[in-house]
Amino acid sequence: MKKRSVVESVVNNETIYQQGISVDCVIIGFHDRRLKVLLSKFNFFHKWMLPVGFIMKDEDMDVAACSVLKNITGLKDIYMYQFHTFGSTIRLNAKEHRTIMAKIGLADTNHWLAQRLVSVGYCALVDYSQVNISASANEKVQWFNINEIPSLYSDHNSIIGKALAMIRTQLDIIPVGYKLLPEKFPLSELRIIYETILEQELDRRNFQRKILSTGYLINLGEYQRKPGQKPTALFAFDKEKCEEALQNII
Amino acid sequence: MKKRSVVESVVNNETIYQQGISVDCVIIGFHDRRLKVLLSKFNFFHKWMLPVGFIMKDEDMDVAACSVLKNITGLKDIYMYQFHTFGSTIRLNAKEHRTIMAKIGLADTNHWLAQRLVSVGYCALVDYSQVNISASANEKVQWFNINEIPSLYSDHNSIIGKALAMIRTQLDIIPVGYKLLPEKFPLSELRIIYETILEQELDRRNFQRKILSTGYLINLGEYQRKPGQKPTALFAFDKEKCEEALQNII
DNA sequence: CCAAAAGTGTTGTTTCTACACCCATGA
DNA sequence: TCATGGGTGTAGAAACAACACTTTTGG
């Protein structure tokens, strides 16, 4: 049996949730040389949206964000960080919003869920290959290439933009590829991540020199073979150093 | 007649406010070669705290933050930015909290204000000399040197820490001194701001070269005279460039 | 033999850091 | 004449940007 959607749960357990706040999650993965974002869509509504969660009254906000991630991907103990809080009153297209609310059985337009929300944006960088997408009965969940995102519900396009902008500023502080890439990977994959985020090409050799000088990477001495190419050296992140770096993020 | 405190207003106009959310404001000024923070204190409670505000249901969160600033300093049209949202459940010392609530006449411990709050941290850099402090009837408001802050209510010390950490990361992106300093100032004042934020001394000559190379500063060709010293060149920020830079902050 | 992508190194430019000497002033 | 703080310049080190040739591989 498929589970109920998050929003339905909230409607039916109104009193245990902190009113008027949601956590909106930008979940980013990397596959086939492309950065991807997880989006969800109700069967009865035409626009895709970011996975959303709500905060229980006795629950830390960070925990609430992580449980969105866990519900949708099965991943736990993943580092998520907050990047911005969206508190404009015009975020919400009232008509769209009520359409959705009505569909999930919320007729009461005075219910807080039918009104203005402040959304805290969280971002997670995850290993695509570890993700098991799980959706509720009346929704779909799917990866989208980050530069091929359709027009989303509410201000979700700009939330994604902000998440990327935030990652961009931290690109030389935190080991961004750490969670995105599998255990072993060639440097070219890491470079593509950087190029996608920065929206510019990077010199292969200079990138390599710079990224290796950070000390976060370990040359495994193993090689990946692809048809028609010279074997490529494989690298791994130094887990200890990366975890430490994640602790020190602001 | 002195006005009511913000919290009292909320208690008496519960329905017009967005529940469960506050905006906590770190208002920073510079005077007498020291960075300062504005703190407030209820007469009936022993700890100082950050100025707080609440969001009306039809009000943008950014606007709510600005109106806290305006109420307390008289300044308007000041750039404020959000730096983090604090959503831990243990932020609140329930006993302290109820003491305050009882004093302002809120006996109902089920009122949202008596329970868990999510706080959005905002930061403003202001011109100390333009500030006219205004407090409500039962509170004091006062500048504190930023490195001499007492133990504050709730997690407000760490909120200030986070604000400073955020400024630190943006020190070479945004013209931090722009709003903190008066129209005309010697470079040494700007350097002191940087030194305070970075918590380290900076080489006078290298700082000068670097800060001038950003192009945000204009040498006015005027000089300030102090007893026993060589006259000091005065500078001003290039307002246009600074405003543009503020727009582009993430 | 060719195309594809990887490995490797050099050079000039810019930026950063550290540092020293002289100057104008009021006491 | 002295202490204070400001003005200015240089040299070595480090980081950055631009760039070319060679290697392995499968087709």
Coordinates of C-alpha atoms (C1' of nucleotides) in Angstrom, one line a residue:
Chain A
M1 CA 0.0 0.0 0.0
K2 CA 1.2 3.4 -0.9
K3 CA 1.6 6.0 1.8
R4 CA -0.2 9.3 2.2
S5 CA 1.4 12.4 1.0
V6 CA 3.0 14.7 3.5
V7 CA 0.4 17.4 2.9
E8 CA -2.4 14.9 3.6
S9 CA -0.7 13.9 6.8
V10 CA -0.5 17.4 7.9
V11 CA -4.2 18.1 7.2
N12 CA -5.1 15.1 9.3
N13 CA -2.8 15.9 12.2
E14 CA -3.0 19.5 12.3
T15 CA -2.3 20.0 16.0
I16 CA 1.0 18.3 16.1
Y17 CA 2.6 20.6 13.5
Q18 CA 4.1 24.0 13.8
Q19 CA 1.8 26.2 11.9
G20 CA 2.7 28.4 8.9
I21 CA 6.2 27.0 8.3
S22 CA 7.4 24.5 5.7
V23 CA 10.8 23.1 4.8
D24 CA 11.4 23.0 1.1
C25 CA 14.1 20.6 0.0
V26 CA 16.5 21.0 -2.9
I27 CA 17.9 17.5 -3.3
I28 CA 20.7 17.4 -5.8
G29 CA 22.3 14.4 -7.4
F30 CA 24.8 13.7 -10.2
H31 CA 24.3 11.1 -12.9
D32 CA 25.5 10.6 -16.4
R33 CA 27.5 13.8 -16.3
R34 CA 24.5 15.9 -15.3
L35 CA 23.4 17.5 -12.1
K36 CA 19.9 16.6 -11.2
V37 CA 17.2 17.8 -8.8
L38 CA 14.4 15.7 -7.3
L39 CA 11.0 17.1 -8.0
S40 CA 7.5 15.8 -7.1
K41 CA 4.1 16.3 -8.7
F42 CA 0.6 15.6 -7.6
N43 CA -1.3 13.5 -10.1
F44 CA -4.1 16.1 -10.0
F45 CA -2.0 19.2 -10.5
H46 CA -0.1 20.2 -13.6
K47 CA 3.1 21.7 -12.1
W48 CA 6.1 20.0 -10.5
M49 CA 7.3 21.2 -7.1
L50 CA 10.1 20.8 -4.6
P51 CA 9.6 18.1 -2.0
V52 CA 8.1 19.8 1.0
G53 CA 7.9 19.0 4.7
F54 CA 6.4 20.4 7.9
I55 CA 7.8 20.7 11.4
M56 CA 6.3 18.9 14.3
K57 CA 5.9 21.1 17.3
D58 CA 8.5 19.1 19.3
E59 CA 10.8 18.5 16.3
D60 CA 14.0 20.4 15.3
M61 CA 13.7 22.0 12.0
D62 CA 16.8 20.4 10.7
V63 CA 15.4 17.0 11.7
A64 CA 12.2 17.8 9.8
A65 CA 14.2 18.6 6.7
C66 CA 16.2 15.3 7.0
S67 CA 13.0 13.3 7.3
V68 CA 11.7 14.8 4.0
L69 CA 14.9 13.5 2.4
K70 CA 14.6 10.1 4.1
N71 CA 10.9 9.7 3.1
I72 CA 11.6 10.4 -0.5
T73 CA 15.0 8.9 -1.1
G74 CA 15.5 6.4 1.7
L75 CA 18.7 8.1 2.6
K76 CA 19.4 8.9 6.2
D77 CA 22.2 10.5 8.1
I78 CA 22.7 12.8 5.2
Y79 CA 24.1 16.3 5.7
M80 CA 21.5 18.9 4.8
Y81 CA 22.0 22.6 5.2
Q82 CA 19.7 25.5 5.2
F83 CA 20.4 28.2 2.6
H84 CA 17.6 30.8 2.8
T85 CA 14.2 31.4 4.2
F86 CA 11.5 32.6 1.9
G87 CA 9.0 34.9 3.6
S88 CA 7.4 37.0 0.9
T89 CA 3.6 37.2 1.0
I90 CA 3.3 36.9 -2.8
R91 CA 5.1 33.6 -3.0
L92 CA 1.7 31.9 -3.2
N93 CA -0.6 31.9 -6.1
A94 CA -3.8 31.6 -4.1
K95 CA -5.8 30.0 -6.8
E96 CA -3.3 27.3 -7.6
H97 CA -2.9 26.7 -3.9
R98 CA -6.6 26.3 -3.2
T99 CA -6.9 23.9 -6.2
I100 CA -4.4 21.6 -4.5
M101 CA -5.9 22.0 -1.1
A102 CA -9.3 21.1 -2.3
K103 CA -8.0 18.0 -4.1
I104 CA -6.4 16.7 -1.0
G105 CA -9.6 17.2 0.9
L106 CA -9.0 20.5 2.6
A107 CA -12.1 22.6 2.1
D108 CA -11.5 24.9 5.0
T109 CA -9.8 27.9 3.5
N110 CA -9.1 29.2 7.0
H111 CA -6.8 26.3 7.7
W112 CA -3.2 27.5 8.0
L113 CA -2.1 25.2 5.3
A114 CA -4.4 27.0 2.9
Q115 CA -2.9 30.4 3.8
R116 CA 0.5 32.0 3.8
L117 CA 3.6 29.9 4.4
V118 CA 7.1 30.8 5.3
S119 CA 9.4 28.2 3.8
V120 CA 12.9 27.4 4.9
G121 CA 15.0 26.2 2.0
Y122 CA 17.3 23.2 2.7
C123 CA 19.8 21.6 0.3
A124 CA 21.1 18.1 0.2
L125 CA 23.8 16.8 -2.0
V126 CA 23.3 13.1 -2.4
D127 CA 24.7 10.0 -4.2
Y128 CA 22.3 9.4 -7.1
S129 CA 23.1 5.7 -7.1
Q130 CA 22.0 5.3 -3.5
V131 CA 18.6 6.9 -4.0
N132 CA 15.5 4.8 -4.0
I133 CA 12.7 7.1 -5.0
S134 CA 9.5 6.6 -3.0
A135 CA 6.4 8.5 -3.7
S136 CA 3.0 8.7 -2.0
A137 CA -0.1 7.2 -3.6
N138 CA -1.1 10.4 -5.5
E139 CA 2.2 11.8 -6.5
K140 CA 5.2 11.2 -8.8
V141 CA 8.8 11.9 -7.9
Q142 CA 11.4 12.2 -10.5
W143 CA 14.9 13.5 -11.2
F144 CA 15.3 16.5 -13.5
N145 CA 18.4 17.8 -15.2
I146 CA 19.2 21.0 -13.3
N147 CA 19.3 23.1 -16.5
E148 CA 16.1 21.6 -17.8
I149 CA 13.7 22.4 -15.1
P150 CA 10.1 23.3 -16.1
S151 CA 8.1 26.1 -14.6
L152 CA 7.4 25.0 -11.1
Y153 CA 4.8 25.6 -8.5
S154 CA 5.0 28.9 -6.5
D155 CA 8.5 30.4 -6.3
H156 CA 10.2 27.0 -6.4
N157 CA 12.3 27.9 -9.5
S158 CA 13.9 30.7 -7.7
I159 CA 14.4 28.6 -4.6
I160 CA 16.5 26.2 -6.7
G161 CA 18.3 29.2 -8.1
K162 CA 19.1 30.4 -4.7
A163 CA 20.3 27.0 -3.6
L164 CA 22.7 26.9 -6.6
A165 CA 23.9 30.4 -5.9
M166 CA 24.7 29.4 -2.4
I167 CA 26.6 26.3 -3.5
R168 CA 28.5 28.5 -5.9
T169 CA 29.8 30.7 -3.2
Q170 CA 30.9 27.8 -1.1
L171 CA 32.5 25.9 -3.9
D172 CA 36.0 26.6 -2.7
I173 CA 35.1 26.1 1.0
I174 CA 33.3 22.8 1.1
P175 CA 34.0 19.6 -0.8
V176 CA 30.9 19.8 -2.9
G177 CA 31.5 16.6 -4.8
Y178 CA 32.0 14.6 -1.7
K179 CA 28.4 13.4 -1.4
L180 CA 27.5 13.7 -5.1
L181 CA 30.0 11.2 -6.4
P182 CA 30.3 7.5 -5.8
E183 CA 33.1 6.1 -3.8
K184 CA 35.6 6.1 -6.8
F185 CA 35.5 8.6 -9.6
P186 CA 37.7 10.2 -12.2
L187 CA 38.5 13.9 -11.8
S188 CA 36.7 14.7 -15.0
E189 CA 33.4 13.9 -13.2
L190 CA 34.2 16.3 -10.4
R191 CA 35.2 18.9 -12.9
I192 CA 31.8 18.6 -14.6
I193 CA 30.1 19.3 -11.3
Y194 CA 32.1 22.4 -10.8
E195 CA 31.5 23.5 -14.4
T196 CA 27.7 23.0 -14.1
I197 CA 27.5 24.9 -10.9
L198 CA 29.7 27.7 -12.1
E199 CA 28.2 27.7 -15.5
Q200 CA 31.6 28.0 -17.2
E201 CA 34.2 25.7 -18.5
L202 CA 37.3 25.1 -16.4
D203 CA 40.7 24.4 -17.6
R204 CA 41.3 20.7 -17.1
R205 CA 44.9 21.0 -15.9
N206 CA 44.4 24.0 -13.7
F207 CA 41.3 22.5 -12.1
Q208 CA 43.2 19.3 -11.4
R209 CA 46.1 21.1 -9.8
K210 CA 43.9 23.2 -7.7
I211 CA 41.5 20.5 -6.5
L212 CA 44.4 18.2 -5.6
S213 CA 46.1 20.9 -3.7
T214 CA 43.1 21.1 -1.3
G215 CA 44.1 17.8 0.1
Y216 CA 40.6 16.4 0.1
L217 CA 41.3 13.9 -2.6
I218 CA 43.1 10.6 -2.6
N219 CA 44.6 9.1 -5.7
L220 CA 43.6 5.5 -5.5
G221 CA 46.1 4.3 -8.0
E222 CA 43.3 2.4 -9.8
Y223 CA 42.1 3.1 -13.3
Q224 CA 38.8 3.2 -15.1
R225 CA 38.8 1.9 -18.6
K226 CA 36.5 3.2 -21.3
P227 CA 36.4 2.2 -24.9
G228 CA 38.6 4.3 -27.1
Q229 CA 40.2 6.2 -24.3
K230 CA 43.3 6.1 -22.2
P231 CA 42.6 4.6 -18.7
T232 CA 41.6 7.3 -16.2
A233 CA 43.0 7.5 -12.7
L234 CA 40.3 7.1 -10.0
F235 CA 40.1 9.2 -6.9
A236 CA 38.2 9.2 -3.7
F237 CA 37.4 11.8 -1.1
D238 CA 39.2 11.7 2.2
K239 CA 36.2 11.1 4.3
E240 CA 37.6 12.3 7.6
K241 CA 38.7 15.6 6.2
C242 CA 35.4 16.0 4.4
E243 CA 33.3 15.3 7.4
E244 CA 35.4 17.8 9.4
A245 CA 35.0 20.4 6.7
L246 CA 31.2 19.9 6.8
Q247 CA 31.2 20.5 10.5
N248 CA 32.9 23.9 10.0
I249 CA 30.5 25.3 7.5
I250 CA 28.7 28.4 8.6
Chain B
M1 CA 3.7 58.4 26.3
K2 CA 5.9 55.4 25.8
K3 CA 4.7 52.8 23.4
R4 CA 4.0 49.2 24.2
S5 CA 6.6 46.6 23.6
V6 CA 6.4 44.4 20.5
V7 CA 5.6 41.4 22.5
E8 CA 2.8 43.0 24.2
S9 CA 1.3 44.1 20.9
V10 CA 1.4 40.6 19.7
V11 CA -0.3 39.2 22.7
N12 CA -3.1 41.7 22.2
N13 CA -3.4 41.2 18.4
E14 CA -2.8 37.6 18.2
T15 CA -4.9 37.0 15.1
I16 CA -3.1 39.3 12.8
Y17 CA 0.3 37.7 13.3
Q18 CA 1.9 34.7 11.6
Q19 CA 2.2 32.2 14.5
G20 CA 5.3 30.5 15.7
I21 CA 7.8 32.8 13.8
S22 CA 9.9 35.7 14.9
V23 CA 12.5 37.8 13.3
D24 CA 15.5 38.4 15.5
C25 CA 17.6 41.4 14.5
V26 CA 21.3 41.9 14.9
I27 CA 21.8 45.6 14.5
I28 CA 25.4 46.5 14.2
G29 CA 27.0 50.0 14.5
F30 CA 30.4 51.4 14.7
H31 CA 31.5 54.1 17.2
D32 CA 34.6 55.2 18.9
R33 CA 36.6 52.5 17.0
R34 CA 34.4 49.7 18.3
L35 CA 31.7 47.6 16.6
K36 CA 28.5 47.6 18.6
V37 CA 25.3 45.7 18.8
L38 CA 21.9 46.9 19.9
L39 CA 20.4 44.9 22.6
S40 CA 17.2 45.3 24.6
K41 CA 16.1 44.3 28.0
F42 CA 12.8 44.1 29.8
N43 CA 12.8 45.9 33.2
F44 CA 11.4 42.9 34.9
F45 CA 13.9 40.3 33.4
H46 CA 17.6 40.1 34.1
K47 CA 18.9 39.1 30.7
W48 CA 19.5 41.2 27.6
M49 CA 18.2 40.0 24.3
L50 CA 18.2 40.8 20.6
P51 CA 15.4 43.1 19.3
V52 CA 12.6 40.9 18.2
G53 CA 9.7 41.3 15.8
F54 CA 6.8 39.3 14.5
I55 CA 5.3 38.9 11.1
M56 CA 1.9 40.1 10.3
K57 CA -0.1 37.6 8.2
D58 CA -0.1 39.9 5.2
E59 CA 3.4 41.3 5.6
D60 CA 6.6 40.2 3.9
M61 CA 9.1 38.8 6.3
D62 CA 11.8 41.3 5.1
V63 CA 9.4 44.1 5.8
A64 CA 8.8 42.9 9.3
A65 CA 12.5 42.8 10.0
C66 CA 12.9 46.4 8.7
S67 CA 10.1 47.6 10.9
V68 CA 11.9 46.2 13.9
L69 CA 14.8 48.3 12.9
K70 CA 12.7 51.3 12.3
N71 CA 10.9 51.1 15.6
I72 CA 14.1 50.9 17.6
T73 CA 16.4 53.2 15.7
G74 CA 14.2 55.4 13.7
L75 CA 16.1 54.3 10.5
K76 CA 14.2 53.4 7.5
D77 CA 15.1 52.2 4.0
I78 CA 18.0 50.4 5.5
Y79 CA 19.3 47.3 3.9
M80 CA 18.8 44.2 6.1
Y81 CA 19.7 40.7 5.2
Q82 CA 18.7 37.4 6.5
F83 CA 21.6 35.2 7.6
H84 CA 20.1 32.1 9.2
T85 CA 16.9 30.6 10.6
F86 CA 17.0 29.1 14.0
G87 CA 14.7 26.2 14.4
S88 CA 16.0 24.0 17.2
T89 CA 13.4 23.0 19.8
I90 CA 15.8 23.5 22.7
R91 CA 16.4 27.1 21.9
L92 CA 14.0 28.1 24.5
N93 CA 14.4 27.8 28.2
A94 CA 10.8 27.2 29.1
K95 CA 11.1 28.6 32.6
E96 CA 12.7 31.9 31.5
H97 CA 10.2 32.2 28.8
R98 CA 7.2 31.8 31.0
T99 CA 8.6 34.3 33.5
I100 CA 8.6 36.9 30.7
M101 CA 5.2 35.9 29.3
A102 CA 3.6 36.1 32.7
K103 CA 5.1 39.6 33.3
I104 CA 3.6 40.9 30.1
G105 CA 0.2 39.5 31.0
L106 CA 0.2 36.3 29.1
A107 CA -1.1 33.7 31.5
D108 CA -2.2 31.2 28.9
T109 CA 0.7 28.8 28.4
N110 CA -1.0 27.4 25.3
H111 CA -0.6 30.7 23.5
W112 CA 1.8 30.2 20.6
L113 CA 4.0 32.9 21.9
A114 CA 4.5 30.9 25.1
Q115 CA 5.6 27.9 23.1
R116 CA 8.2 27.0 20.5
L117 CA 9.4 29.7 18.1
V118 CA 11.3 29.5 14.9
S119 CA 13.4 32.6 14.5
V120 CA 14.7 34.1 11.4
G121 CA 18.0 36.0 12.0
Y122 CA 18.4 39.4 10.2
C123 CA 21.4 41.6 10.2
A124 CA 21.6 45.3 9.6
L125 CA 24.7 47.5 9.4
V126 CA 23.8 51.0 10.4
D127 CA 25.3 54.4 10.9
Y128 CA 25.7 54.8 14.7
S129 CA 25.4 58.5 14.5
Q130 CA 22.0 58.4 12.8
V131 CA 20.4 56.1 15.3
N132 CA 17.9 57.5 17.8
I133 CA 17.2 54.7 20.2
S134 CA 13.6 54.3 21.1
A135 CA 12.4 51.8 23.7
S136 CA 9.0 50.8 24.9
A137 CA 7.7 51.6 28.4
N138 CA 9.0 48.6 30.1
E139 CA 12.3 48.0 28.3
K140 CA 15.7 49.5 27.9
V141 CA 17.6 49.5 24.6
Q142 CA 21.4 50.0 24.5
W143 CA 24.5 49.6 22.5
F144 CA 27.0 46.9 23.6
N145 CA 30.6 46.5 22.3
I146 CA 30.5 43.5 20.2
N147 CA 33.3 41.7 22.1
E148 CA 31.7 42.6 25.5
I149 CA 28.3 41.0 25.2
P150 CA 26.9 39.4 28.4
S151 CA 25.1 36.2 28.5
L152 CA 21.9 36.8 26.6
Y153 CA 18.4 35.3 26.6
S154 CA 17.9 32.0 24.8
D155 CA 20.4 31.3 22.0
H156 CA 20.9 35.0 21.2
N157 CA 24.6 34.9 21.8
S158 CA 25.0 32.2 19.2
I159 CA 22.7 34.2 16.8
I160 CA 25.1 37.1 17.1
G161 CA 28.0 34.7 16.5
K162 CA 26.4 33.4 13.4
A163 CA 25.7 36.9 12.1
L164 CA 29.3 37.8 12.5
A165 CA 30.5 34.6 10.9
M166 CA 28.3 35.4 7.9
I167 CA 29.7 38.9 7.6
R168 CA 33.1 37.4 7.8
T169 CA 32.5 35.2 4.8
Q170 CA 31.2 38.2 2.8
L171 CA 33.9 40.6 3.8
D172 CA 35.5 40.6 0.4
I173 CA 32.2 40.6 -1.5
I174 CA 30.2 43.3 0.0
P175 CA 31.3 46.8 1.1
V176 CA 30.7 46.1 4.7
G177 CA 31.8 49.5 5.9
Y178 CA 29.4 51.3 3.6
K179 CA 26.6 51.7 6.0
L180 CA 28.6 51.5 9.2
L181 CA 30.7 54.6 8.6
P182 CA 29.7 58.2 8.3
E183 CA 29.9 60.0 4.9
K184 CA 33.6 60.8 5.3
F185 CA 36.1 58.7 7.1
P186 CA 39.8 57.8 7.2
L187 CA 40.9 54.4 6.1
S188 CA 42.0 53.4 9.5
E189 CA 38.4 53.4 10.7
L190 CA 37.5 51.0 8.0
R191 CA 40.5 48.8 8.8
I192 CA 39.4 48.6 12.4
I193 CA 36.0 47.3 11.3
Y194 CA 37.7 44.6 9.3
E195 CA 40.1 43.7 12.1
T196 CA 37.2 43.4 14.5
I197 CA 35.2 41.2 12.3
L198 CA 38.2 39.0 11.3
E199 CA 39.5 39.0 14.9
Q200 CA 43.0 39.7 13.6
E201 CA 45.3 42.6 12.9
L202 CA 45.8 43.6 9.3
D203 CA 48.8 45.2 7.7
R204 CA 48.0 48.9 7.3
R205 CA 49.6 49.3 3.9
N206 CA 48.4 46.0 2.4
F207 CA 44.9 46.6 3.6
Q208 CA 44.9 50.1 2.0
R209 CA 46.1 48.8 -1.3
K210 CA 43.6 46.0 -1.4
I211 CA 40.6 48.0 -0.3
L212 CA 41.4 50.8 -2.8
S213 CA 41.7 48.3 -5.6
T214 CA 38.1 47.2 -5.2
G215 CA 37.1 50.6 -6.6
Y216 CA 34.4 51.1 -4.0
L217 CA 36.2 54.0 -2.3
I218 CA 36.7 57.6 -3.4
N219 CA 39.6 59.6 -2.1
L220 CA 38.0 63.0 -1.3
G221 CA 41.2 64.9 -1.2
E222 CA 40.2 66.3 2.2
Y223 CA 42.0 65.8 5.4
Q224 CA 41.1 65.1 9.0
R225 CA 43.3 66.7 11.6
K226 CA 43.9 65.2 15.0
P227 CA 46.3 66.6 17.6
G228 CA 49.7 65.1 17.4
Q229 CA 49.3 63.5 14.1
K230 CA 49.8 64.0 10.4
P231 CA 46.5 65.0 8.7
T232 CA 44.7 61.9 7.4
A233 CA 43.1 61.5 4.0
L234 CA 39.3 61.1 4.1
F235 CA 37.5 58.7 1.9
A236 CA 33.9 58.1 1.0
F237 CA 32.1 55.0 -0.5
D238 CA 31.0 55.2 -4.1
K239 CA 27.3 55.0 -3.3
E240 CA 26.2 53.9 -6.7
K241 CA 28.6 51.0 -6.8
C242 CA 27.8 50.0 -3.2
E243 CA 24.1 50.0 -3.8
E244 CA 24.6 47.9 -6.9
A245 CA 26.8 45.5 -4.9
L246 CA 24.1 45.1 -2.2
Q247 CA 21.6 44.2 -4.9
N248 CA 23.8 41.3 -6.1
I249 CA 24.3 39.7 -2.7
I250 CA 23.0 36.2 -2.5
Chain C
dC1 C1' 45.7 5.4 -38.5
dC2 C1' 42.4 8.1 -36.2
dA3 C1' 39.4 10.2 -32.7
dA4 C1' 38.8 10.7 -28.0
dA5 C1' 40.1 11.9 -23.6
dA6 C1' 43.9 11.7 -20.1
dG7 C1' 48.7 12.6 -18.4
dT8 C1' 52.1 16.1 -17.8
dG9 C1' 54.9 20.9 -17.3
dT10 C1' 56.2 25.7 -18.3
dT11 C1' 55.9 30.6 -18.4
dG12 C1' 54.3 35.1 -17.7
dT13 C1' 51.0 37.7 -14.8
dT14 C1' 48.8 38.9 -10.9
dT15 C1' 48.1 38.9 -6.2
dC16 C1' 49.8 38.5 -1.4
dT17 C1' 52.9 39.2 2.3
dA18 C1' 56.3 41.2 4.9
dC19 C1' 58.7 44.9 5.8
dA20 C1' 61.3 50.2 6.4
dC21 C1' 61.7 54.8 5.9
dC22 C1' 60.0 59.4 5.9
dC23 C1' 56.5 63.1 7.1
dA24 C1' 53.3 66.3 9.5
dT25 C1' 51.5 67.4 13.9
dG26 C1' 50.8 69.1 18.8
dA27 C1' 52.7 68.5 23.2
Chain D
dT1 C1' 62.6 66.8 20.0
dC2 C1' 59.6 63.3 20.6
dA3 C1' 55.7 60.2 20.2
dT4 C1' 51.9 59.3 17.2
dG5 C1' 49.9 57.7 13.3
dG6 C1' 49.8 58.5 8.1
dG7 C1' 52.0 58.4 3.5
dT8 C1' 54.5 55.7 0.3
dG9 C1' 57.4 51.6 -2.3
dT10 C1' 59.8 47.3 -3.1
dA11 C1' 61.1 42.6 -3.3
dG12 C1' 60.3 37.7 -2.8
dA13 C1' 56.7 34.1 -2.6
dA14 C1' 52.5 32.2 -3.9
dA15 C1' 48.6 31.7 -6.7
dC16 C1' 46.6 31.9 -11.2
dA17 C1' 45.8 31.7 -16.2
dA18 C1' 46.9 30.4 -20.6
dC19 C1' 48.7 27.1 -23.3
dA20 C1' 51.0 22.2 -26.3
dC21 C1' 52.5 18.0 -26.8
dT22 C1' 52.4 13.2 -25.8
dT23 C1' 50.0 8.7 -24.4
dT24 C1' 46.6 4.9 -24.4
dT25 C1' 42.9 2.9 -26.2
dG26 C1' 39.1 0.8 -29.3
dG27 C1' 37.3 1.1 -33.7

